[in-house]
Coordinates of C-alpha atoms in Angstrom, one line a residue:
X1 CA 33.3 -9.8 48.4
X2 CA 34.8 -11.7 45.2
X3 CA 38.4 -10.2 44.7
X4 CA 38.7 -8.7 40.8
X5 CA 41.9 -9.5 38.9
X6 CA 42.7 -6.3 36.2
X7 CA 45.7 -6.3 34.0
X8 CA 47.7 -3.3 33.3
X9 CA 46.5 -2.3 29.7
X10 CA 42.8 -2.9 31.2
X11 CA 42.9 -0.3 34.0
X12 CA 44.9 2.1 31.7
X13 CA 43.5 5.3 31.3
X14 CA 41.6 5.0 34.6
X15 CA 42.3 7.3 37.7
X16 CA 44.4 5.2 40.5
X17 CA 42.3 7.0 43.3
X18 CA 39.0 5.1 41.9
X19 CA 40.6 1.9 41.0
X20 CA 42.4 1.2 44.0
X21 CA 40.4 2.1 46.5
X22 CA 39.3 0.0 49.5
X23 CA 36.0 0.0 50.4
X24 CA 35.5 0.8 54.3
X25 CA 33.6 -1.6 56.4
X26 CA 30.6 0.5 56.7
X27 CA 30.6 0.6 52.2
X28 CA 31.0 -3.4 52.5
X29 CA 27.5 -3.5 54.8
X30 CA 25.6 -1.3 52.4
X31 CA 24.5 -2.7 48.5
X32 CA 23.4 -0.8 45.9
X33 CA 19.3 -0.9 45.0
X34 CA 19.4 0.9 42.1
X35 CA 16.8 0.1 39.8
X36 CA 17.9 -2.2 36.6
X37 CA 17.3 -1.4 33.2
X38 CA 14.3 -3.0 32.1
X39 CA 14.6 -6.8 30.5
X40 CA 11.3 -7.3 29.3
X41 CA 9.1 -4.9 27.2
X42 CA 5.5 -6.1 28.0
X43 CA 4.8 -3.1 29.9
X44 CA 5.9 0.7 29.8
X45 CA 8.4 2.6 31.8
X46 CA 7.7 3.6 34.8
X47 CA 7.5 7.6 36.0
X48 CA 10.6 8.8 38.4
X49 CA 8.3 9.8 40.9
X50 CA 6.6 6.6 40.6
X51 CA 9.8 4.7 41.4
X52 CA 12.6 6.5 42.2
X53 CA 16.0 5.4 43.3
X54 CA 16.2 4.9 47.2
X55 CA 19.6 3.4 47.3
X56 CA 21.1 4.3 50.3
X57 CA 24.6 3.2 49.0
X58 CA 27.6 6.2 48.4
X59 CA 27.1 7.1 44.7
X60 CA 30.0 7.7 43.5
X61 CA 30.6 9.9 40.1
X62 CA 32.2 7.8 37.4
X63 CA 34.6 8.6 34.5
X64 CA 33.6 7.7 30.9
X65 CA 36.8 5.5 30.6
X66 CA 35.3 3.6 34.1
X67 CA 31.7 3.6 32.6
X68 CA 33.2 2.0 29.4
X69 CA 35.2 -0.3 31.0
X70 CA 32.3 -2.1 32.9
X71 CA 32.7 -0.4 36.3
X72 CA 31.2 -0.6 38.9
X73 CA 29.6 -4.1 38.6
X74 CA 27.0 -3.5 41.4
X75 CA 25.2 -1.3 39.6
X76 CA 24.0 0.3 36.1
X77 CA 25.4 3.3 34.6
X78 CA 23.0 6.4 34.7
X79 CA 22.4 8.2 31.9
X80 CA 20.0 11.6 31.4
X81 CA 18.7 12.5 28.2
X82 CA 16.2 15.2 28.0
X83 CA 13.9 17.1 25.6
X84 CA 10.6 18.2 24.4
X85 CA 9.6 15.1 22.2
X86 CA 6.8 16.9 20.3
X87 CA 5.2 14.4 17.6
X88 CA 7.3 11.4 18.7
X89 CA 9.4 10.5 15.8
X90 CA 12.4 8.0 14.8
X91 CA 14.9 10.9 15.3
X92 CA 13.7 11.0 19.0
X93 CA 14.0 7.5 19.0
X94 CA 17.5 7.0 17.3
X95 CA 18.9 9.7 19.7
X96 CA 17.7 7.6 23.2
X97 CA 19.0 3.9 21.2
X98 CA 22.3 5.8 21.3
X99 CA 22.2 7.3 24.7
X100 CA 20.9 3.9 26.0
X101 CA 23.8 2.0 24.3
X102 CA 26.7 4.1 25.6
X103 CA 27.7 1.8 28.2
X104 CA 27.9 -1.7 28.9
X105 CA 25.3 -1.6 31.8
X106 CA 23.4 1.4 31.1
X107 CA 19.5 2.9 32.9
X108 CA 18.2 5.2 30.9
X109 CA 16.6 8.6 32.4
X110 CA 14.5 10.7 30.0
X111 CA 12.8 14.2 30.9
X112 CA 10.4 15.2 29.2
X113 CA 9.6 19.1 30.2
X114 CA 6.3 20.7 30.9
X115 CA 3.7 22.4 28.8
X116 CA 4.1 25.4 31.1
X117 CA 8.1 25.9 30.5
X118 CA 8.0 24.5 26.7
X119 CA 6.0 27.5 25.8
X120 CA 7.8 29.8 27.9
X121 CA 11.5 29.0 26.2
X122 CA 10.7 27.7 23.0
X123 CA 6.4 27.8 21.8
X124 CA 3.6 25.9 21.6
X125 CA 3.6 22.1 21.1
X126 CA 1.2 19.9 18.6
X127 CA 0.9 17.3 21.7
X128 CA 0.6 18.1 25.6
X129 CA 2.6 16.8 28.0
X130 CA 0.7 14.4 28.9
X131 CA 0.5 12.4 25.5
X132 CA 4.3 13.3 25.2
X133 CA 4.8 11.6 28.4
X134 CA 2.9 8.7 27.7
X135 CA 4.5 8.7 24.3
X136 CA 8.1 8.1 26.0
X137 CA 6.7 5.6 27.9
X138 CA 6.1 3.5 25.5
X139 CA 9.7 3.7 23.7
X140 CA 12.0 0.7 24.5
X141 CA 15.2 2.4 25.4
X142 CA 13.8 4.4 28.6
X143 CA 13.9 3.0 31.5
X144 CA 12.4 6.1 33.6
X145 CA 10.4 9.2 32.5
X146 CA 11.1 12.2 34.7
X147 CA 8.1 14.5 34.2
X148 CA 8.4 18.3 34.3
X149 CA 12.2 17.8 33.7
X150 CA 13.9 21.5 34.1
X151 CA 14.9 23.7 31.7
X152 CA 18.5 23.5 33.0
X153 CA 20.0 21.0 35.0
X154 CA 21.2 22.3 38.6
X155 CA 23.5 20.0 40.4
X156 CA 20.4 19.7 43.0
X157 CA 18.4 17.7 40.3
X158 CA 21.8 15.5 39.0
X159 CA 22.0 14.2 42.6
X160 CA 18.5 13.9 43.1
X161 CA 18.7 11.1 40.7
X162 CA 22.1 10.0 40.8
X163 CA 22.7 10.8 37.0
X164 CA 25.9 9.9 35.7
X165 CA 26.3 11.2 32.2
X166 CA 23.8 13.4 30.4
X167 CA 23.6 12.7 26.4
X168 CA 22.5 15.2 23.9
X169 CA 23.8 16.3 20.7
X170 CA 26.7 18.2 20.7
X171 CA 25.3 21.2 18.3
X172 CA 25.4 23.9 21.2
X173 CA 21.8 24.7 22.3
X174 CA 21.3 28.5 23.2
X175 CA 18.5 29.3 25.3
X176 CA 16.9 30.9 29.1
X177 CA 19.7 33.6 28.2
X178 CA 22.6 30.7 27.8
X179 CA 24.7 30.3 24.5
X180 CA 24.8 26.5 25.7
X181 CA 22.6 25.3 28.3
X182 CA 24.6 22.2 28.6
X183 CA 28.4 24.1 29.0
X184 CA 28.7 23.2 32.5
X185 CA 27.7 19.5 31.9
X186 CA 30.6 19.3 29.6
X187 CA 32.9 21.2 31.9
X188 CA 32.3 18.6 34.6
X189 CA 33.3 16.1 32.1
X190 CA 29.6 15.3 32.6
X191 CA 28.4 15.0 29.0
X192 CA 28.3 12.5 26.5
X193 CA 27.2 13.5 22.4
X194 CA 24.6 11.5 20.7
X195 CA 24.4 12.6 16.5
X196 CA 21.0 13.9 14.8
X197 CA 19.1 12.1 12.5
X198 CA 19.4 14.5 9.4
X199 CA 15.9 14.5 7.4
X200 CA 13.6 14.5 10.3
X201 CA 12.9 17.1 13.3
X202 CA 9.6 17.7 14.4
X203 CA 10.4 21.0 13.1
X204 CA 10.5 19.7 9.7
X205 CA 7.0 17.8 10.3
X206 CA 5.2 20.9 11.3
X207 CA 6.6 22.6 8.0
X208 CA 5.1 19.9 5.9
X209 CA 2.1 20.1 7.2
X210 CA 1.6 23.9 7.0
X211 CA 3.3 23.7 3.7
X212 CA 0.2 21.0 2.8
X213 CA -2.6 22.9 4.5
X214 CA -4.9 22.8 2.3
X215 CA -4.7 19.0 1.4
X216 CA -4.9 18.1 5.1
X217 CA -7.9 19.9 6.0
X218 CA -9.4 18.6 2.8
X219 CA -8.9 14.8 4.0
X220 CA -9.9 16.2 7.5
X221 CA -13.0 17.1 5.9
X222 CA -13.5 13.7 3.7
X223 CA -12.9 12.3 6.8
X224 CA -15.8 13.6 8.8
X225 CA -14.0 16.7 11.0
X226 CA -16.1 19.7 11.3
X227 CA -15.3 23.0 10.0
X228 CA -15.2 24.4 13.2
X229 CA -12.9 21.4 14.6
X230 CA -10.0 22.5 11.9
X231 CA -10.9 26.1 12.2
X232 CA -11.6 26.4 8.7
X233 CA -14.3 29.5 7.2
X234 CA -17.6 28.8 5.6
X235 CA -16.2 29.9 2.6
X236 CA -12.6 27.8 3.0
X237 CA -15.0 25.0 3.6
X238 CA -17.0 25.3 0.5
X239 CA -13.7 25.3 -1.5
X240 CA -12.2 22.5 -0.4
X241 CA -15.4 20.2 -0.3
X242 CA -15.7 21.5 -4.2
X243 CA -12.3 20.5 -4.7
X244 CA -12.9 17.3 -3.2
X245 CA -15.9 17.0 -5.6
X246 CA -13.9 17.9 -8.1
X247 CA -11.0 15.2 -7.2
X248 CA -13.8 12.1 -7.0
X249 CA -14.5 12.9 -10.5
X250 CA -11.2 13.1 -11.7
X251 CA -10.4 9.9 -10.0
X252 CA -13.4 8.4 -11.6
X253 CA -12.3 9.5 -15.3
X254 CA -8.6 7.9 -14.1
X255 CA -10.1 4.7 -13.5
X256 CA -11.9 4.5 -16.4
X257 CA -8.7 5.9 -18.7
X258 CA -7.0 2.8 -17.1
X259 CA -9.7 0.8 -17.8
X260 CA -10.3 1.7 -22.0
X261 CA -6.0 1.2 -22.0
X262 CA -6.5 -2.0 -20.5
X263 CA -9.2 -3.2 -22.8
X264 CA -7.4 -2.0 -25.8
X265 CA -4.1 -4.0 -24.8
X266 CA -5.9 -6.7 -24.4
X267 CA -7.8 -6.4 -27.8
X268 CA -4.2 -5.3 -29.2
X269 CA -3.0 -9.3 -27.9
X270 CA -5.8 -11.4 -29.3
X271 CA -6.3 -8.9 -32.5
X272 CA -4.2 -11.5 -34.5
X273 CA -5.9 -14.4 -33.5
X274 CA -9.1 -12.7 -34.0
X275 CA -7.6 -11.8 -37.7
X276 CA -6.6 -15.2 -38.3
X277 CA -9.8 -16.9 -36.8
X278 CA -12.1 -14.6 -38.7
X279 CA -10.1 -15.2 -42.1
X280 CA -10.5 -19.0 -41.4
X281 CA -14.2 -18.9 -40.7
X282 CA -14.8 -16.4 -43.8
X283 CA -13.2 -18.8 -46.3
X284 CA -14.5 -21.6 -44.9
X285 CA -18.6 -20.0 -45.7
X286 CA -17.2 -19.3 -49.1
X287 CA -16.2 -22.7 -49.7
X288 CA -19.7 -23.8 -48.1
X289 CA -21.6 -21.3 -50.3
X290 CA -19.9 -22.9 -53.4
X291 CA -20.3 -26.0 -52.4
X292 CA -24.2 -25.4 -52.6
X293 CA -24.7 -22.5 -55.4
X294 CA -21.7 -23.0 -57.3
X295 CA -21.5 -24.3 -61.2
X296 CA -21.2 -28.0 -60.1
X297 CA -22.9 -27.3 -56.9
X298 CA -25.2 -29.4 -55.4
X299 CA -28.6 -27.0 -55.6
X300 CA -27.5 -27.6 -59.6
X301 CA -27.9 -31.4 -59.1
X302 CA -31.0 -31.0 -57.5
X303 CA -32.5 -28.6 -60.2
X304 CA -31.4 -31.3 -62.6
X305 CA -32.5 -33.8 -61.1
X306 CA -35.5 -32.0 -60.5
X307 CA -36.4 -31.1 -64.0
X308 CA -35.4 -35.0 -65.4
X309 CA -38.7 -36.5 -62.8
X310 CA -40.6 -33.7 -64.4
X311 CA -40.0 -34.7 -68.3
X312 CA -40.5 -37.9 -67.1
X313 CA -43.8 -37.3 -65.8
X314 CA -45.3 -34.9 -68.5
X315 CA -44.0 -37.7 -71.4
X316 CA -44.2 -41.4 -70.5
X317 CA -42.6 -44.0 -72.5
X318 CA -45.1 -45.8 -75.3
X319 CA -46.2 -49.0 -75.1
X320 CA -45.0 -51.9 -77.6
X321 CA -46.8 -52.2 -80.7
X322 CA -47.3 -56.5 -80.3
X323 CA -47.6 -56.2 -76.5
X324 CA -51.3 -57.8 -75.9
X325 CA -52.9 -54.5 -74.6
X326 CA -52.4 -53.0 -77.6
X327 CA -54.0 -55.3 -79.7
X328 CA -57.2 -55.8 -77.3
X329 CA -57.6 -52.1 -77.2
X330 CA -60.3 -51.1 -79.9
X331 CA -60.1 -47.3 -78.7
X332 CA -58.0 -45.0 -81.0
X333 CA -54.5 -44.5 -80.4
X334 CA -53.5 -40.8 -79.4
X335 CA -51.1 -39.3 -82.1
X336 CA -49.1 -36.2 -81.0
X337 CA -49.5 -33.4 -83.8
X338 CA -46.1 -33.3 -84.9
X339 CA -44.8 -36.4 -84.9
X340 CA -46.1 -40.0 -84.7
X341 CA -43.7 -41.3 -82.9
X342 CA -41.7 -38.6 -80.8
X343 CA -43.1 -36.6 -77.6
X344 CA -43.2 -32.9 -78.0
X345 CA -39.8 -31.1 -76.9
X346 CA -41.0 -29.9 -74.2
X347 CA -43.7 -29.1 -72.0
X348 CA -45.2 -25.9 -73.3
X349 CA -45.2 -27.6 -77.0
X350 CA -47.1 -30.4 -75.2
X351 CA -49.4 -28.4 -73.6
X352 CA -50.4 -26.6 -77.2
X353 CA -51.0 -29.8 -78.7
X354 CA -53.5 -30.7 -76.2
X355 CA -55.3 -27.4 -76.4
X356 CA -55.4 -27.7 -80.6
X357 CA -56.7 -31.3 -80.7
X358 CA -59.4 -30.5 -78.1
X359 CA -60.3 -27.8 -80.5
X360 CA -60.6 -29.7 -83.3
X361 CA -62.9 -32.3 -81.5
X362 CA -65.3 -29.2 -80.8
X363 CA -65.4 -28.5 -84.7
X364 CA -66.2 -31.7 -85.4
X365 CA -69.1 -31.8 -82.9

C-alpha cells in the first residue's frame, strides 16, 4: 500500500486511535467495493435494493473532522437524507445539493418513505410513492433511493447500509411520540444540518392551490377534465364554465381596448403630418381653382376670346370702295339702318335690323 505523509496541523483535530492505526494483514487482503457516486447523469439512480453495497471490507464509522479532511481514500463518504418529497420542488432539491456536497468524496443515500407510513405519521400525499420515487430518481445529487425508508432510523438499518452521516435540517422534528426523531443521531455525533429554503414547502404549495380553488378547477375545466374527475357539482360546474364565459369576453373587450389605444397613438403620431399635408393640398386646390375661375383666370381668357370670334363672325370687315368687285357688282349695296358705314353694336341690334328691312321689302311687295 502507498505510505501517506500528514503534517501536524493536517491531522489536528483528529482522534490518534483512527489515524494511526495499522491495518492487520487480513484488512490489507480485503478492498473496499462500495459503490461510487455517480459521474455521469444520462441515466437515473439506481434503487438500494437494486444495488446495494456488498463490500465485504470492515466499515469503520468516521468523524466529521476525518470525513472533511478526505479520509479514508478507498472509499466515499455515506451520507442519508430522508423524507417524504411530496410535489418534488427546489427546496427538496437544494436540501440533497447540500447533503451531497458535505464532504469531499461524498454517496448520497435518500429514503423516500411509503404511502402506507406517510399517512399514518403525517397525512395524505398529492403524489404516491411510486411517482415520488421515481421523482428522486431523477435528481442529480442522489446516488441511491432507499424505498420504504423508516420512520425512524434503528441502528439495524444505519448498518444495513453502512451510513455515515445523516443530514437533515436542524429544526427539531417531533413525531411517532418523539419531540425529535433524529436526537439519537445527533447524540452519536451522527448528524450533519442542512438549512431550509425559506419561501417554498410543499406545504406552502398545497395552500396556494386550495387558497386558488376555484381558478384551478376552472382551467381544469377549459382544459377538458370532467366534472367528475375534479370532483366538482353540477351546479359548481355551471359556475365556473359561466365564469369562463364570462372571462373570454372580457379578454375579447381587452384586446380590442388595446387595439382602439393603439390606433389612436398611432393617429396621435402622424396627426401633424396629416395636418400639415392636408393644409398643403387644400391651398394648393385654391390656387388651382383661381388659376382657372379667378378675375384674370384663364376660363376669363377663354370667354374673351370666345366672344371676340363671335363679333367677328356676326360683323365682317367691308370691302374697299375702288377694289374691282365692287365696281363689277350691279346688285345694291346693303346699308345697315343706322349707320352707313358702322356695324350695329352688337348682335341683338343686328339681328333687329335684319328683321325691319325684311319687313319693309314685304310692304313694298
Amino acid at each position: 500500500m502507498p505510505v501517506l505523509k500528514f503534517d501536524a496541523e493536517s491531522l489536528e483535530g483528529i482522534p490518534k486511535s483512527s489515524c494511526c492505526k495499522l491495518p492487520s494483514k487480513t484488512m490489507e487482503e480485503i478492498e473496499h467495493t462500495c459503490p461510487q457516486p455517480r459521474t455521469t447523469f444520462t441515466e437515473p439512480a439506481a434503487f438500494a435494493d437494486e444495488t446495494s453495497c456488498q463490500c465485504k471490507a470492515p466499515h469503520e464509522r468516521l468523524t466529521i473532522a476525518q470525513a472533511r479532511f478526505g479520509t479514508p481514500i478507498d472509499r466515499p463518504v455515506r451520507v442519508y437524507a430522508d423524507g417524504i418529497f411530496d410535489l418534488f420542488h427546489s427546496g427538496h432539491a437544494r436540501a440533497l445539493m447540500q447533503a451531497k456536497n458535505l464532504f469531499p468524496n461524498t454517496y448520497l443515500l435518500v429514503g423516500v418513505c411509503s404511502d402506507d407510513l406517510t399517512h399514518q405519521y403525517k397525512g395524505f400525499t398529492v403524489m404516491n410513492e411510486i411517482e415520488r420515487y421515481d421523482a428522486l430518481r431523477h435528481c442529480r445529487y442522489v446516488d441511491e433511493v432507499i424505498r420504504d425508508a423508516p420512520w425512524t432510523l434503528s441502528p439495524e438499518f444505519l448498518e444495513k447500509h453502512k451510513i455515515d452521516f445523516v443530514a437533515h435540517d436542524d429544526i427539531p422534528y417531533s413525531s411517532a411520540g418523539s419531540d425529535d426523531v433524529y436526537k439519537h443521531i445527533k447524540d452519536a455525533g451522527m448528524f450533519v444540518p442542512t438549512q431550509r429554503t425559506e419561501g417554498i414547502s410543499t406545504s406552502d404549495l398545497i395552500t396556494r392551490i386550495v387558497r386558488d380553488y376555484d381558478v384551478y378547477a376552472r382551467r381544469n375545466l377549459q382544459r377538458g377534465y370532467t366534472a367528475k374527475e375534479l370532483n366538482v357539482s353540477f351546479i359548481n360546474e355551471k359556475k365556473y364554465r359561466f365564469q369562463n364565459h364570462v372571462d373570454k369576453m372580457k379578454e375579447k373587450v381587452k384586446n380590442v381596448e388595446e387595439k382602439s389605444k393603439e390606433f389612436v397613438y398611432k393617429v396621435e403620431e402622424k396627426s401633424h403630418d396629416l395636418i400639415q399635408k392636408w393644409e398643403e393640398k387644400s391651398r394648393e386646390f385654391i390656387g388651382n381653382f383661381l388659376e382657372l375661375f379667378g378675375p384674370d383666370g384663364t376660363w376669363k381668357q377663354v370667354f374673351q376670346e370666345r366672344g371676340g370670334r363671335m363679333l367677328q363672325a356676326l360683323s365682317p370687315r367691308q370691302s374697299p370702295s375702288s377694289s374691282p368687285t365692287r365696281e363689277r357688282s350691279q346688285s345694291p349695296t346693303f346699308q345697315w339702318p343706322f349707320t352707313k358705314t358702322s356695324p350695329p353694336s352688337s348682335p341683338k341690334v343686328a339681328s333687329a335690323s335684319i328683321s325691319s328691312i325684311s319687313d319693309g321689302e314685304e310692304d313694298e311687295n
